[in-house]
PDB file of C-alpha atoms in Angstrom:
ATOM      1  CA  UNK A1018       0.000   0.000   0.000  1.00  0.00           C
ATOM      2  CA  UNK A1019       2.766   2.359   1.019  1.00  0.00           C
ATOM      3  CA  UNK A1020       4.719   1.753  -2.394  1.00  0.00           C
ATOM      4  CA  UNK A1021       1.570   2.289  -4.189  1.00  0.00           C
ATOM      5  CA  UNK A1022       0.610   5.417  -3.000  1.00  0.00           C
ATOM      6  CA  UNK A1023       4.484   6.958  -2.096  1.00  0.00           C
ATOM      7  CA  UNK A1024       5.343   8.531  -5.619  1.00  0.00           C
ATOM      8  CA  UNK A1025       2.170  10.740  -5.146  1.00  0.00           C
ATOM      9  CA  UNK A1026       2.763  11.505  -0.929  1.00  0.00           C
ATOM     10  CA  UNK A1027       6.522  12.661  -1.884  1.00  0.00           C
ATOM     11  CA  UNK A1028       4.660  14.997  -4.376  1.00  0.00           C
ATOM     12  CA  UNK A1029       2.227  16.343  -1.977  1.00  0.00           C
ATOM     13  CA  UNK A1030       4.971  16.709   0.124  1.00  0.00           C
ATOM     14  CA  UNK A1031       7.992  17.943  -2.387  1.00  0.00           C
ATOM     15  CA  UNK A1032       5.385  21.019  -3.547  1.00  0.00           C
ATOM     16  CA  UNK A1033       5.063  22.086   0.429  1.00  0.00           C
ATOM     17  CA  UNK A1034       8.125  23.386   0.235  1.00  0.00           C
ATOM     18  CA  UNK A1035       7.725  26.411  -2.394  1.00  0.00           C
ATOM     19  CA  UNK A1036       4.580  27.004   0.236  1.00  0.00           C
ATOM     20  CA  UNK A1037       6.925  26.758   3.435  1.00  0.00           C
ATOM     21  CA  UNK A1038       9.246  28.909   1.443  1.00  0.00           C
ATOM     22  CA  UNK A1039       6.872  32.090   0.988  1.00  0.00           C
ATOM     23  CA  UNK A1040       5.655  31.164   4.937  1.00  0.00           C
ATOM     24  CA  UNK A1041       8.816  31.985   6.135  1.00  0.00           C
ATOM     25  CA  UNK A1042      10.091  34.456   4.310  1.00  0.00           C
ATOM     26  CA  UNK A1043       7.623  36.737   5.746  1.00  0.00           C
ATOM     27  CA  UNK A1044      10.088  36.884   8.690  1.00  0.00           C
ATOM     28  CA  UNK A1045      13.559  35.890   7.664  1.00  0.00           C
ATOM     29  CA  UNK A1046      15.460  37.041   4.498  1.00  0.00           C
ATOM     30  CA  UNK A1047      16.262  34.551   2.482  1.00  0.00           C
ATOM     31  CA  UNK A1048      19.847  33.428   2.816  1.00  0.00           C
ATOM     32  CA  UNK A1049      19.736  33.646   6.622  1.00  0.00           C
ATOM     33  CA  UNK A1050      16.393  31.412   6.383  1.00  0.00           C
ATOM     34  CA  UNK A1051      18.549  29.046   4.306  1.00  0.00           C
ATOM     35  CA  UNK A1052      21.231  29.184   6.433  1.00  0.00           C
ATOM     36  CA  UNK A1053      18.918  28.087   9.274  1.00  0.00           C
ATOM     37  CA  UNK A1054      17.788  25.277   7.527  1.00  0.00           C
ATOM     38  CA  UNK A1055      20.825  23.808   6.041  1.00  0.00           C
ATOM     39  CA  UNK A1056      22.178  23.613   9.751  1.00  0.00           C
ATOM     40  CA  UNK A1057      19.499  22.076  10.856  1.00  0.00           C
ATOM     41  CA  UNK A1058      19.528  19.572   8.486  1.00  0.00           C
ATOM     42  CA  UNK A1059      23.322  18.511   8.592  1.00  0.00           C
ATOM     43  CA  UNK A1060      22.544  17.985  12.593  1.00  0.00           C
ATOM     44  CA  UNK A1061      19.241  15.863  12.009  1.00  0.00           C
ATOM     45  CA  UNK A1062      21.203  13.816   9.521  1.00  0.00           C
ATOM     46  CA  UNK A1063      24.186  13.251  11.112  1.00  0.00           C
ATOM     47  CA  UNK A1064      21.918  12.414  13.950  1.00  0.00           C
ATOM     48  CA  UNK A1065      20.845   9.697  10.785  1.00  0.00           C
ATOM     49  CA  UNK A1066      23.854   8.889   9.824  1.00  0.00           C
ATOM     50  CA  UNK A1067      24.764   7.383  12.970  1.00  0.00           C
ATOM     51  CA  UNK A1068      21.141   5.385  13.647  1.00  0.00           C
ATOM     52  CA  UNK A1069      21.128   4.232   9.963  1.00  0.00           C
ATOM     53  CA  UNK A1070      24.944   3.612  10.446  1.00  0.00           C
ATOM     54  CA  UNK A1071      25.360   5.178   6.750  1.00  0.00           C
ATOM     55  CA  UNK A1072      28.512   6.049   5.528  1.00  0.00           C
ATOM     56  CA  UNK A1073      30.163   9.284   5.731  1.00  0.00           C
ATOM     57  CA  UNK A1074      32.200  10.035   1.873  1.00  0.00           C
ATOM     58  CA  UNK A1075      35.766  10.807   2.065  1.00  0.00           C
ATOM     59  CA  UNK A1076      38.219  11.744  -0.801  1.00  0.00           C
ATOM     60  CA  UNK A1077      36.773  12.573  -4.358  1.00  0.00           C
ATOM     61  CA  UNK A1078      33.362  10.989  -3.091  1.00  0.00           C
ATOM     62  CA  UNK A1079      33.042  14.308  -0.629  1.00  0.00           C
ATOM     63  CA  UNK A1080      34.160  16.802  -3.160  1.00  0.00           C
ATOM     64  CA  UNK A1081      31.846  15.439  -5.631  1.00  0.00           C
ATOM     65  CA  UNK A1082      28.930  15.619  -3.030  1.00  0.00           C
ATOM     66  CA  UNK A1083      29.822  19.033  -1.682  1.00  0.00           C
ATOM     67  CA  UNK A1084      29.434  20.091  -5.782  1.00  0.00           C
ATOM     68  CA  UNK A1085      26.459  18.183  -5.989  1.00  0.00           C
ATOM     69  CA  UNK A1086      24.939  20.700  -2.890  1.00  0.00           C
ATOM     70  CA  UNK A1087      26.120  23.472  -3.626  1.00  0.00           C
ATOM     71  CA  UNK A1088      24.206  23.231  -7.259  1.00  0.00           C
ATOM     72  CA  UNK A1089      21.037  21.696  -5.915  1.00  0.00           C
ATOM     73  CA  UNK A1090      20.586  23.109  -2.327  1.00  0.00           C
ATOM     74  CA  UNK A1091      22.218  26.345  -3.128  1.00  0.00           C
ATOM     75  CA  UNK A1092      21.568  27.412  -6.529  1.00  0.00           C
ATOM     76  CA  UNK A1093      18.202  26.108  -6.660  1.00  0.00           C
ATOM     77  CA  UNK A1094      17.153  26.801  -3.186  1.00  0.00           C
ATOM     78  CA  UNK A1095      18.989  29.855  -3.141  1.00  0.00           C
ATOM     79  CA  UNK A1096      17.548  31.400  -6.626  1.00  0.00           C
ATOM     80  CA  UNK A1097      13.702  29.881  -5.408  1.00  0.00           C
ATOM     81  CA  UNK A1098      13.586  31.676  -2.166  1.00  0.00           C
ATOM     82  CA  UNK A1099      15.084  34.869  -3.892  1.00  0.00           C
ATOM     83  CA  UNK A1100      12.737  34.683  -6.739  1.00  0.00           C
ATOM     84  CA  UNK A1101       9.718  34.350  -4.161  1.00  0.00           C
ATOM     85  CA  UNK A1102      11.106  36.825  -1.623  1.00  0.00           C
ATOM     86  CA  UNK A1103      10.841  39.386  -4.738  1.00  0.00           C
ATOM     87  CA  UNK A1104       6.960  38.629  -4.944  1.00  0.00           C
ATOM     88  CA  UNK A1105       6.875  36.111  -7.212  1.00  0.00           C
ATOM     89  CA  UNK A1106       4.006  33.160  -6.648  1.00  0.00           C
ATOM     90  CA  UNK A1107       4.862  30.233  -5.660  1.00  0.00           C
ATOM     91  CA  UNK A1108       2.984  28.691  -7.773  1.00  0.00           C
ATOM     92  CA  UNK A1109       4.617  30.248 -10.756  1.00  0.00           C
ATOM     93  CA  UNK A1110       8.208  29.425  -8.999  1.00  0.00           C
ATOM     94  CA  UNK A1111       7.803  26.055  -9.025  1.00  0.00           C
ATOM     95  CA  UNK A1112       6.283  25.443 -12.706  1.00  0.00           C
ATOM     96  CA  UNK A1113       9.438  27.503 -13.886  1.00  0.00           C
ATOM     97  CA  UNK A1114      11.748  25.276 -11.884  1.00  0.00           C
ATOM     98  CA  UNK A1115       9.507  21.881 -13.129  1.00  0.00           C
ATOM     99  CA  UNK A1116      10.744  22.492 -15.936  1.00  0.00           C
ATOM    100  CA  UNK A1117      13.794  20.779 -15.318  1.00  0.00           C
ATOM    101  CA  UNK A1118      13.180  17.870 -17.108  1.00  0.00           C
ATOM    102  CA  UNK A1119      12.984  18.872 -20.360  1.00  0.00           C
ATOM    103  CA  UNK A1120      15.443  21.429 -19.802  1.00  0.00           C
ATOM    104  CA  UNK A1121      17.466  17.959 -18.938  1.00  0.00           C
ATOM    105  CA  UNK A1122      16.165  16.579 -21.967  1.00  0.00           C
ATOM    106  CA  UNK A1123      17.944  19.434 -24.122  1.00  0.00           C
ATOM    107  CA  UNK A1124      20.930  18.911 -22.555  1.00  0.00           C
ATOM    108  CA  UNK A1125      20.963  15.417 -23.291  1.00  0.00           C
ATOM    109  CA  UNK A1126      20.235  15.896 -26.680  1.00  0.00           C
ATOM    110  CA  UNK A1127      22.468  18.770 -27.114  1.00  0.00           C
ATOM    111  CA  UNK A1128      25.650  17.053 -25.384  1.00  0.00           C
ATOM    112  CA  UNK A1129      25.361  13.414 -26.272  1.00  0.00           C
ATOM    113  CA  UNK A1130      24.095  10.578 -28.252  1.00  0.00           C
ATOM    114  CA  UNK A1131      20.611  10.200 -26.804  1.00  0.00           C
ATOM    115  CA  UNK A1132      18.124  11.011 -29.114  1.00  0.00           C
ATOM    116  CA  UNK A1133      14.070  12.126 -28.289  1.00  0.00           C
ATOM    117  CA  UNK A1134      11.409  10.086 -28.994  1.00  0.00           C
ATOM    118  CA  UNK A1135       8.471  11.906 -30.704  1.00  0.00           C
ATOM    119  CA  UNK A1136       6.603  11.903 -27.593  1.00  0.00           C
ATOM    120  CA  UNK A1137       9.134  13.640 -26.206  1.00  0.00           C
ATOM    121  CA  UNK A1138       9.982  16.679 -28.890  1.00  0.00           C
ATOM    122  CA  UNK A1139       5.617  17.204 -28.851  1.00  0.00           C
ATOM    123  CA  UNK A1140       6.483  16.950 -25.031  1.00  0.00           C
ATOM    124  CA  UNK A1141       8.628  20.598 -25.501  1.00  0.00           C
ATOM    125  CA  UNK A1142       6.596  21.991 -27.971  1.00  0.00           C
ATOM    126  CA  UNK A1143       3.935  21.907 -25.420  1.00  0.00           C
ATOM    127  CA  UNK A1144       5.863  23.146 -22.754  1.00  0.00           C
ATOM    128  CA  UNK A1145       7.114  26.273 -24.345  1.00  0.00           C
ATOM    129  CA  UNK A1146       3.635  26.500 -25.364  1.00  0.00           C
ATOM    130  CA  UNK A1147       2.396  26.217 -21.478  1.00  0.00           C
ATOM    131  CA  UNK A1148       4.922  28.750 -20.398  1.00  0.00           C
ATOM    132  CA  UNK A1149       3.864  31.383 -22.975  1.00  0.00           C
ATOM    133  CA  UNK A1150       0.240  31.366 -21.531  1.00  0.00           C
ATOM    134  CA  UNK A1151       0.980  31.278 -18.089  1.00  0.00           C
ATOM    135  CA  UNK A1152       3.567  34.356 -18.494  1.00  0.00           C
ATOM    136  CA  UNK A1153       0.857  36.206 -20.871  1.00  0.00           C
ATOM    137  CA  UNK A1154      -2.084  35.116 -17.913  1.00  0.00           C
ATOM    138  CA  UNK A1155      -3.024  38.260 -15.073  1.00  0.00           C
ATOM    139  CA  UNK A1156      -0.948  36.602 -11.940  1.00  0.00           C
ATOM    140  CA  UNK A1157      -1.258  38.256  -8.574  1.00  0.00           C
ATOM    141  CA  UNK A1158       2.577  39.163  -7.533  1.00  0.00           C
ATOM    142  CA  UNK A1159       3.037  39.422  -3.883  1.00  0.00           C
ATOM    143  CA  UNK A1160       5.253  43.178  -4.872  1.00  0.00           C
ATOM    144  CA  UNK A1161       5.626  44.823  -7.855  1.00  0.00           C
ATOM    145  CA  UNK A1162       8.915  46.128  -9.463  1.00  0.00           C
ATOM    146  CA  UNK A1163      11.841  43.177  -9.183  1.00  0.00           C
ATOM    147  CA  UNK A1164      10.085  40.820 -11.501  1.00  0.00           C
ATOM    148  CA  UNK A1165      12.937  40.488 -13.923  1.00  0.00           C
ATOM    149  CA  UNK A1166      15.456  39.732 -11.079  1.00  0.00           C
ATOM    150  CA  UNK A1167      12.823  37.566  -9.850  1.00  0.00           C
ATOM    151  CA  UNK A1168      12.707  35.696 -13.328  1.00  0.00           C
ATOM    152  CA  UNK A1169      16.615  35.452 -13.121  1.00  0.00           C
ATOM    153  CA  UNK A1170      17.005  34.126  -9.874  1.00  0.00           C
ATOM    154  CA  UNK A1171      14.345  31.531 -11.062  1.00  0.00           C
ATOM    155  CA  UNK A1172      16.661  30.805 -13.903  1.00  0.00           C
ATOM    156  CA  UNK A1173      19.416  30.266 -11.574  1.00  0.00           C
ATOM    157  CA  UNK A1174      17.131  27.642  -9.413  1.00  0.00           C
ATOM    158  CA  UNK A1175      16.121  25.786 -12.673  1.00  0.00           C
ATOM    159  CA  UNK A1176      19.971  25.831 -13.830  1.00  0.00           C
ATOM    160  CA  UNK A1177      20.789  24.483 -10.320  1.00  0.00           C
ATOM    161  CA  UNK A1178      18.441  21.690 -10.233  1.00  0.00           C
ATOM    162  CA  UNK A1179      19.426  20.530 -13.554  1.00  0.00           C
ATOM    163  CA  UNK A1180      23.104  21.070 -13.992  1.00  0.00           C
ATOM    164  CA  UNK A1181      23.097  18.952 -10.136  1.00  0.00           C
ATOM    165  CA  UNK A1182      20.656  16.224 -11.071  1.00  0.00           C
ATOM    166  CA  UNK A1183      22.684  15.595 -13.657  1.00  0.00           C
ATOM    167  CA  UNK A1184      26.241  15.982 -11.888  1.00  0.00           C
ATOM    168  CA  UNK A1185      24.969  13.771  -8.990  1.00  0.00           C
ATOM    169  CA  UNK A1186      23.395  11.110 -11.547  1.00  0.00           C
ATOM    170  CA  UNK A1187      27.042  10.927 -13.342  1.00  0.00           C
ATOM    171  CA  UNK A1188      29.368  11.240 -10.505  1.00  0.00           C
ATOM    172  CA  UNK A1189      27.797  10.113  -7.102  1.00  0.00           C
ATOM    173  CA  UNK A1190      26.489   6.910  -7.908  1.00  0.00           C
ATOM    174  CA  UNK A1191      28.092   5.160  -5.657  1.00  0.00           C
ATOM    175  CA  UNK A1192      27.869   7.605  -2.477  1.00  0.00           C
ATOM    176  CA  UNK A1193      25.625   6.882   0.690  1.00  0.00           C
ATOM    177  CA  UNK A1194      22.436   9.191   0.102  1.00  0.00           C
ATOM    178  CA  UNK A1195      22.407   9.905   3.912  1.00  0.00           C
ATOM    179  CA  UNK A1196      26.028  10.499   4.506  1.00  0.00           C
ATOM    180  CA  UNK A1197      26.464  12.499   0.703  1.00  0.00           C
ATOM    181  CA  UNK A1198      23.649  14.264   2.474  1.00  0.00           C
ATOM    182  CA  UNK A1199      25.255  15.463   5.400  1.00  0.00           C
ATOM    183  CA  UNK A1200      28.257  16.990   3.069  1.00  0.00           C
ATOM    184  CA  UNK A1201      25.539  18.890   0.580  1.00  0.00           C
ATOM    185  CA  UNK A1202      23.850  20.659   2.965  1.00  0.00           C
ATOM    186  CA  UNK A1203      27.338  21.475   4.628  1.00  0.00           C
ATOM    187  CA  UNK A1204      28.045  22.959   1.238  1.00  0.00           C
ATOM    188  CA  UNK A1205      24.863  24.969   0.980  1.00  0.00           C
ATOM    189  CA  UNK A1206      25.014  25.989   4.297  1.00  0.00           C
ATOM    190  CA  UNK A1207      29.107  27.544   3.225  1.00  0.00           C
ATOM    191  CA  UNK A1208      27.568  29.641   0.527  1.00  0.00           C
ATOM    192  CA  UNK A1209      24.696  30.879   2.330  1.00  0.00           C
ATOM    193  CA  UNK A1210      27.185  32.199   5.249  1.00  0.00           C
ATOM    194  CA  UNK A1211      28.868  34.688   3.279  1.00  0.00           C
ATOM    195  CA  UNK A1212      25.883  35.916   1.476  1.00  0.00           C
ATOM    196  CA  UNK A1213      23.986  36.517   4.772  1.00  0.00           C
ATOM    197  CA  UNK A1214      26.314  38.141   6.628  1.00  0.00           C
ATOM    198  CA  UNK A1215      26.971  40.749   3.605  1.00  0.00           C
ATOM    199  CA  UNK A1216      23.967  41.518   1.838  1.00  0.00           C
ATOM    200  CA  UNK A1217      21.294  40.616   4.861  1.00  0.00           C
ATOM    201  CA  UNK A1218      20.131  42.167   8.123  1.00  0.00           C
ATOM    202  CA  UNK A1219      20.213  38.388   9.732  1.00  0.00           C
ATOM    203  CA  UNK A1220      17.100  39.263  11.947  1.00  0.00           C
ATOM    204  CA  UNK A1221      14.607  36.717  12.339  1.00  0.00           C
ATOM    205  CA  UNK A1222      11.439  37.026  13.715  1.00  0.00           C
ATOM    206  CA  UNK A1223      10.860  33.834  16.640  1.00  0.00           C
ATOM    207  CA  UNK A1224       6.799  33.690  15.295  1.00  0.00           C
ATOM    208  CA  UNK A1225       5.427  30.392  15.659  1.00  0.00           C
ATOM    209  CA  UNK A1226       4.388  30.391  12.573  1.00  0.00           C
ATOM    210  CA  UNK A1227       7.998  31.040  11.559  1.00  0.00           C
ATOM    211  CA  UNK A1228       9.201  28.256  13.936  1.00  0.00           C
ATOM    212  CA  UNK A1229       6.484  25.670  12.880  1.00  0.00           C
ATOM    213  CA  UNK A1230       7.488  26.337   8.691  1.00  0.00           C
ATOM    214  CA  UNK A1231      11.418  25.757   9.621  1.00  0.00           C
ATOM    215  CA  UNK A1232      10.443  22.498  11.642  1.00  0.00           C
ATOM    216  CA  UNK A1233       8.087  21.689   8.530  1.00  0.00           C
ATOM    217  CA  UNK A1234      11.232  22.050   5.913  1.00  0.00           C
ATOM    218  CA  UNK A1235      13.901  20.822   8.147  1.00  0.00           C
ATOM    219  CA  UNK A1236      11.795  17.338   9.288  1.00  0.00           C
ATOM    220  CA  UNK A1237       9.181  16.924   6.844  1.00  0.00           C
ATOM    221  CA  UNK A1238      10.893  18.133   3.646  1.00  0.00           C
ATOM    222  CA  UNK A1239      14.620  17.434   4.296  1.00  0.00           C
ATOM    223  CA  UNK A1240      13.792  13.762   6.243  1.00  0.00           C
ATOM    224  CA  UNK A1241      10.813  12.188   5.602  1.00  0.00           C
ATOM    225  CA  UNK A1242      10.754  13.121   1.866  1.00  0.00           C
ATOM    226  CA  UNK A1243      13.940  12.217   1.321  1.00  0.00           C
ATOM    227  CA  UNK A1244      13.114   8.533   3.457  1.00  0.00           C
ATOM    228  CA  UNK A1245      10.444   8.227   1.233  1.00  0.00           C
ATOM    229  CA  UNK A1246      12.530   8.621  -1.323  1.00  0.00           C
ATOM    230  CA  UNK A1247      15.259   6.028  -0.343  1.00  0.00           C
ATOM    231  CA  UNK A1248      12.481   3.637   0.333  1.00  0.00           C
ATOM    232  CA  UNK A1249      11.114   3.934  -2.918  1.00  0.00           C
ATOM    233  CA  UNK A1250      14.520   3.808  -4.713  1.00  0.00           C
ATOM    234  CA  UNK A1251      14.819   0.265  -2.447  1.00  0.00           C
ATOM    235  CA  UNK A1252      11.766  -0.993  -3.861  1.00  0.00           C
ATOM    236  CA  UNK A1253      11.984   0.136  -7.389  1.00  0.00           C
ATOM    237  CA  UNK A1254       9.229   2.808  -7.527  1.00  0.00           C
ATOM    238  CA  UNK A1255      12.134   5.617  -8.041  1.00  0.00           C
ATOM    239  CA  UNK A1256      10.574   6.029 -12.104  1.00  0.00           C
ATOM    240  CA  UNK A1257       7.310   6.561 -10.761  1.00  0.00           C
ATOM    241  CA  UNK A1258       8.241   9.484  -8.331  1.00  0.00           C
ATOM    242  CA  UNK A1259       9.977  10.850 -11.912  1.00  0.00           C
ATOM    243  CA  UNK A1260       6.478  10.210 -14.286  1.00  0.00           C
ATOM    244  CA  UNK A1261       4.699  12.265 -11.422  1.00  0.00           C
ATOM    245  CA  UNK A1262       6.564  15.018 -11.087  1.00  0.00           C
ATOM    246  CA  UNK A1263       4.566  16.938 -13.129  1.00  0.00           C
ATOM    247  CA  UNK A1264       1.985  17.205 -11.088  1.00  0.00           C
ATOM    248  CA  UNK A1265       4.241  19.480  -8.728  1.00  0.00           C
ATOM    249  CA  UNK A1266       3.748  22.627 -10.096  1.00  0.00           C
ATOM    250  CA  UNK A1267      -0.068  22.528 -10.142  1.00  0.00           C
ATOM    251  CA  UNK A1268       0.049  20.868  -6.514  1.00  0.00           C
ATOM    252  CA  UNK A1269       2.187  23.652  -5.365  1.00  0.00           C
ATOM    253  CA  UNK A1270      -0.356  26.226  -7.130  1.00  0.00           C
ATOM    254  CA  UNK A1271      -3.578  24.194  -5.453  1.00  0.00           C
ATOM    255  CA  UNK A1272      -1.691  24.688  -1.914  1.00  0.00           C
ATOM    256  CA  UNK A1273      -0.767  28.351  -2.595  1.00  0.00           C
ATOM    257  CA  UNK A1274      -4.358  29.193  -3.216  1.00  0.00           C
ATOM    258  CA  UNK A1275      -5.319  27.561  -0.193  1.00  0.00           C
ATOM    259  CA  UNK A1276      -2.727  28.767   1.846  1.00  0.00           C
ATOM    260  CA  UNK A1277      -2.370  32.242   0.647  1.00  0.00           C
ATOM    261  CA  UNK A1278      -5.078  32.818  -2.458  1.00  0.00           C
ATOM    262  CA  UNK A1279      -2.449  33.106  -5.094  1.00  0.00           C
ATOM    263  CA  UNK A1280      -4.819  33.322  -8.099  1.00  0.00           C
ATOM    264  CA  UNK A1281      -4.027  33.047 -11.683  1.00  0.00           C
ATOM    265  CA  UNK A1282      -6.776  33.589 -14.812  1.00  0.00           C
ATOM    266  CA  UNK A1283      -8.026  31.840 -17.452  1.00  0.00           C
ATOM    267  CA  UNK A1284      -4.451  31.752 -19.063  1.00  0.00           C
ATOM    268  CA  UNK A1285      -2.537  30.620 -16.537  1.00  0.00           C
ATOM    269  CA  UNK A1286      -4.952  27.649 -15.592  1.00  0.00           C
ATOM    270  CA  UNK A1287      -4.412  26.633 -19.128  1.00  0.00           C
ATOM    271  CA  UNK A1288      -0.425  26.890 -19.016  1.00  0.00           C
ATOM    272  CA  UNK A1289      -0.159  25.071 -16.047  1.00  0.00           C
ATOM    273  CA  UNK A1290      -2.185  21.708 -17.288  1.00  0.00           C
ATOM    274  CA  UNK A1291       0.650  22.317 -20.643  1.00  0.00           C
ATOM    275  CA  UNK A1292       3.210  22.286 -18.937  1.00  0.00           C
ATOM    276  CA  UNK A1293       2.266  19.122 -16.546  1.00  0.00           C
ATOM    277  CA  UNK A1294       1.391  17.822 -19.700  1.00  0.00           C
ATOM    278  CA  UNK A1295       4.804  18.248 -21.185  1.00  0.00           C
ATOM    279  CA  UNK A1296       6.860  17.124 -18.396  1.00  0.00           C
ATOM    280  CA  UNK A1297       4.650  14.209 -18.628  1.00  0.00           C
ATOM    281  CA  UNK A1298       5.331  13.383 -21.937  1.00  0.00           C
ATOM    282  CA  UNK A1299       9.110  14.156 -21.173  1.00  0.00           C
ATOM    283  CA  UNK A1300       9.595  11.583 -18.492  1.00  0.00           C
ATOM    284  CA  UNK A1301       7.311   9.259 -19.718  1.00  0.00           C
ATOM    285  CA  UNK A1302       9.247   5.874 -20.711  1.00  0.00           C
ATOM    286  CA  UNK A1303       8.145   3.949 -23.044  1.00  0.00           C
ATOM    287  CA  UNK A1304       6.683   0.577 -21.784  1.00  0.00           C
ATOM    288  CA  UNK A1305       8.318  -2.595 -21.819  1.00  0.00           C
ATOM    289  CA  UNK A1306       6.092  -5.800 -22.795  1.00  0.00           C
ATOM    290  CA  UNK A1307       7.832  -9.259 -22.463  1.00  0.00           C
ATOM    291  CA  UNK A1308       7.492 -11.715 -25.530  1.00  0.00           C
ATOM    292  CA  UNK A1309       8.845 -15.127 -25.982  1.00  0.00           C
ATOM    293  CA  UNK A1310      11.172 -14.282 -23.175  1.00  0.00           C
ATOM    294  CA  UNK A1311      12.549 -11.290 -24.949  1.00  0.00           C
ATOM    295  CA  UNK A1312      11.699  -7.756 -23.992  1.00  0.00           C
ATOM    296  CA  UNK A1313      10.603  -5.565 -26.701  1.00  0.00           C
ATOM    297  CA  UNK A1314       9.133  -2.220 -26.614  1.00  0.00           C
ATOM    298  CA  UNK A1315       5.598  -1.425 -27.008  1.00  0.00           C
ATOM    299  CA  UNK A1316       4.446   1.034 -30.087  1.00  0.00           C
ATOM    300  CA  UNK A1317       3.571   3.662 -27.338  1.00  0.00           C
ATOM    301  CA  UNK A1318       6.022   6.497 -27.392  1.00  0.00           C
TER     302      UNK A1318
END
């Protein structure tokens, strides 16, 4: 039951965090708030590390896990909670930074051998389609006047997530997820010092509200995703949290209208279900059917 239903929890969960994000930036800027929570989480998971008796990486394993962080906890968390602490929604934040599988997809194309399926080319037609309505759609910024730094810093996020993914898929194969972990968010947590401590106030306001989001991001975002995760990668159902990521964005603008009434017209209702339509048929893979004891692959694309 749990396997069944985990891709689809970790999604629920996963879009939370652009939520959590706007919740408490309301009362810490954002580097300091980052700062906050990478500490947090390098003591809860070396807390892990020792109860899971994981492994902590040494040598080239650490380096490549401490480039691995510092791409997708600090670039993408970093240019996320920038982008939204400029006014932009969080709903529009995370369909922006969903797109990171077919910006993968590009890359793969554009730097190796792989080739797209047709699926997958209709799959980015789409999705450049998708984005044009949502950025033509009436959205409801939080401020007005930093939208272009706020569409940079999103940039920077989506960059992040892909350019790590990607580094993390090629190089850290072979690294404990709980101790590569604990060196990641050590490496986010070294490029958020610097930043804070010149370009922010570093006052935080002790709300509970404030204190309830950090708990939320540091224990149900950093641990129990990520243990859902690792329990899905042990029993195979890693590809299905990858088919359903698509359904972040949307998720994350269904909770922002709950949570804060982030509305967005006619256009932008339309350019989300695009664009969770093209990630869809991005990530999609093509299904498998066994014949004669040979596999062969279906004529879905």
């Amino acid at each position: 039951m749990l396997a069944r239903f985990a891709p689809f929890i970790f999604v629920v969960l996963w879009s939370s965090g652009f939520v959590g994000a706007r919740l408490g930036l309301d009362y810490a800027e954002p580097a300091t708030f980052l700062l906050m929570r990478m500490l947090a989480n390098v003591a809860v998971f070396l807390v892990l590390l020792v109860l899971l008796r994981a492994r902590l990486p040494r040598g080239k394993d650490l380096g490549h896990s401490m480039v691995a962080g510092l791409l997708i906890h600090g670039f993408y968390l970093g240019g996320t909670y920038e982008g939204i602490s400029m006014g932009m929604p969080a709903g529009l934040c995370a369909l922006l930074v969903g797109l990171q599988p077919i910006l993968t997809a590009v890359l793969l194309v554009s730097f190796s051998s792989e080739k797209l399926r047709l699926s997958q080319w209709i799959g980015l037609v789409i999705g450049f389609i998708g984005i044009t309505f949502v950025l033509q759609g009436n959205m409801e910024w939080q401020q007005e006047g930093q939208r272009e730094a706020a569409y940079s810093f999103a940039v920077l996020a989506l960059l992040g997530i892909t350019l790590g993914t990607l580094y993390q898929k090629k190089f850290c194969q072979g690294v404990d997820m709980v101790g590569g972990a604990v060196w990641q968010y050590t490496a986010a947590a070294l490029l958020f010092v610097p930043i804070a401590l010149t370009t922010e106030t570093m006052v935080v306001q002790w709300t509970t509200e404030f204190t309830l989001t950090l708990l939320w991001l540091v224990f149900v975002l950093s641990v129990v995703a990520i243990m859902l995760l690792l329990y899905m990668v042990k029993h195979g159902e890693s590809s299905k949290v990858a088919s359903t990521f698509y359904l972040v964005p949307p998720m994350t603008a269904f909770q922002a209208w709950l949570v804060f009434g982030e509305k967005f017209d006619g256009y932008g209702v339309i350019g989300f279900m695009l664009a969770a339509c093209a990630v869809f048929l991005v990530t999609r893979k093509p299904k498998l059917n066994t014949v004669a004891g040979s596999t062969v692959k279906s004529s879905a694309l």
